[in-house]
mmCIF file of C-alpha atoms in Angstrom:
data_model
loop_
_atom_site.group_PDB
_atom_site.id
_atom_site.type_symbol
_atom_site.label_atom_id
_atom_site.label_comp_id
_atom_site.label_asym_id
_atom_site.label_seq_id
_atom_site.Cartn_x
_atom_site.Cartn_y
_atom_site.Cartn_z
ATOM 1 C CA UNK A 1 12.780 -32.464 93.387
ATOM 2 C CA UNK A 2 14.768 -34.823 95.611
ATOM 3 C CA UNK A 3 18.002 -36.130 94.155
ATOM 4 C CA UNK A 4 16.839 -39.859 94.768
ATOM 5 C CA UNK A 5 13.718 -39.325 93.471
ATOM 6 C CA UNK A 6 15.348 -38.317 89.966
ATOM 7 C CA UNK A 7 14.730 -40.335 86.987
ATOM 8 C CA UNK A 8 16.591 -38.386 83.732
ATOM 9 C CA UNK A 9 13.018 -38.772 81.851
ATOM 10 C CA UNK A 10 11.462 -35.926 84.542
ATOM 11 C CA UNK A 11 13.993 -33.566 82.516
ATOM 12 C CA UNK A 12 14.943 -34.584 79.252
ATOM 13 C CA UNK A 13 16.317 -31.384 77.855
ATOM 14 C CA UNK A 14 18.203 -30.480 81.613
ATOM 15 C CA UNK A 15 16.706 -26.997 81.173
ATOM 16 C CA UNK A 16 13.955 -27.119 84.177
ATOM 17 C CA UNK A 17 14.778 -23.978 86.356
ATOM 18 C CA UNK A 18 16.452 -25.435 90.122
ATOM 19 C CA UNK A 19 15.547 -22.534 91.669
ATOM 20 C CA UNK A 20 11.725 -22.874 91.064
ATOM 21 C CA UNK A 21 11.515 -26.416 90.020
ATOM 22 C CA UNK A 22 10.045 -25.389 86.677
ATOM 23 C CA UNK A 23 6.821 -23.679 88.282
ATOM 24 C CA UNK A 24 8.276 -19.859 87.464
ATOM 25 C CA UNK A 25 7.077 -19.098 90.642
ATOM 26 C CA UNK A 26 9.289 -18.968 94.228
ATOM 27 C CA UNK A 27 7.869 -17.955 97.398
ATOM 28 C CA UNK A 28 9.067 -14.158 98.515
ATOM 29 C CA UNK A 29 8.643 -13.174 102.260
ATOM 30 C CA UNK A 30 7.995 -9.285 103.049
ATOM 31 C CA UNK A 31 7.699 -7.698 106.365
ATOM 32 C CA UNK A 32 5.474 -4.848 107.952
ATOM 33 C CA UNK A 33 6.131 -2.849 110.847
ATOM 34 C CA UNK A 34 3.276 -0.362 111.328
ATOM 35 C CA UNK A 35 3.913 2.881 113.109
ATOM 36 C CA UNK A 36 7.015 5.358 112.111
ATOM 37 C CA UNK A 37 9.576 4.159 113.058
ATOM 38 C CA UNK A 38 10.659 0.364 111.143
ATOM 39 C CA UNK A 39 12.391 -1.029 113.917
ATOM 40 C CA UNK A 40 9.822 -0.896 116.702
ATOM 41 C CA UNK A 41 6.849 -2.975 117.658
ATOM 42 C CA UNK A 42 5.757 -6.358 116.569
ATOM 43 C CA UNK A 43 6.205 -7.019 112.694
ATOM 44 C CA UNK A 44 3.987 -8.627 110.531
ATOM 45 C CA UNK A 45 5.300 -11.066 107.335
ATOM 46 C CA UNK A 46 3.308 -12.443 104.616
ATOM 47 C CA UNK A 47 4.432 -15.106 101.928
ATOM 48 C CA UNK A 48 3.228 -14.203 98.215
ATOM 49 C CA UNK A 49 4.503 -15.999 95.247
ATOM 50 C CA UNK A 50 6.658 -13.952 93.116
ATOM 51 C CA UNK A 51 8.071 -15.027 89.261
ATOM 52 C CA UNK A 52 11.079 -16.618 89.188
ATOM 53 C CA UNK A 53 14.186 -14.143 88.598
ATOM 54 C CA UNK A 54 16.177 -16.810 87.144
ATOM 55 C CA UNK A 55 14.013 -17.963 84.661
ATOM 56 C CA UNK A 56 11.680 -14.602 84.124
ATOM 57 C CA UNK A 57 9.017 -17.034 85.249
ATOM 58 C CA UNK A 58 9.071 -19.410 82.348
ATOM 59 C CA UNK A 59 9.816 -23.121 84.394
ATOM 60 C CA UNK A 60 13.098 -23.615 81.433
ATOM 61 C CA UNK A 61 16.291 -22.245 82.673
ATOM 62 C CA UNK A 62 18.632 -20.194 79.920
ATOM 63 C CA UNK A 63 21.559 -19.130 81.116
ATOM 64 C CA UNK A 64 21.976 -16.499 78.219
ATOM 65 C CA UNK A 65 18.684 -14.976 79.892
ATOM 66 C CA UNK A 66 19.665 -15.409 83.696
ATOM 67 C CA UNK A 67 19.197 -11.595 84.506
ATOM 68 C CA UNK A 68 21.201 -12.554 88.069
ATOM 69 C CA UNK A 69 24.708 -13.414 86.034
ATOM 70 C CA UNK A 70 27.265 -10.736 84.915
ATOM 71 C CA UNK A 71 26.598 -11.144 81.509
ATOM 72 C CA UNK A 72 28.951 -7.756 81.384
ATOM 73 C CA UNK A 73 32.354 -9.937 82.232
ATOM 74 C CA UNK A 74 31.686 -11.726 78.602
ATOM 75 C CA UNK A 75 31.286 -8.824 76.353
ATOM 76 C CA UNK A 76 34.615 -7.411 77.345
ATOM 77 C CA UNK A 77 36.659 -7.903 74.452
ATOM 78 C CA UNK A 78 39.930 -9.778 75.394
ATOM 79 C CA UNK A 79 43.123 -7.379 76.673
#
């Protein structure tokens, strides 16, 4: 979604995930390189869509359950 093609009622709540664009879906490249060795020859990719890791897949963004954010650093207690 486009910044100039924005209107506020396309996300009331401001929870639609950026990263996926509230599809819990992104696209995820992976490579092949037949043979033994990884690093010779010609290499093959192929696009597959993979869930979201920011929003577990569900389109609405929580930061509580962003898996990707230290949520460690906050349940330090305070020295």
């Amino acid at each position: 979604m486009s910044e100039r093609g924005y209107t506020p009622e396309q996300d009331a709540d401001g929870k639609t995930c950026q990263w996926c664009q509230g599809s819990g879906y992104v696209t995820r490249v992976l490579a092949y390189n037949p043979g033994v060795d990884p690093f010779k020859g010609p290499t093959e990719s192929v696009h597959r869509a993979g869930q979201c890791k920011h929003c577990r897949g569900t389109g609405t963004y929580d930061s509580h359950l962003d898996p990707t954010l230290e949520h460690w650093r906050r349940a330090r207690p305070d020295s």
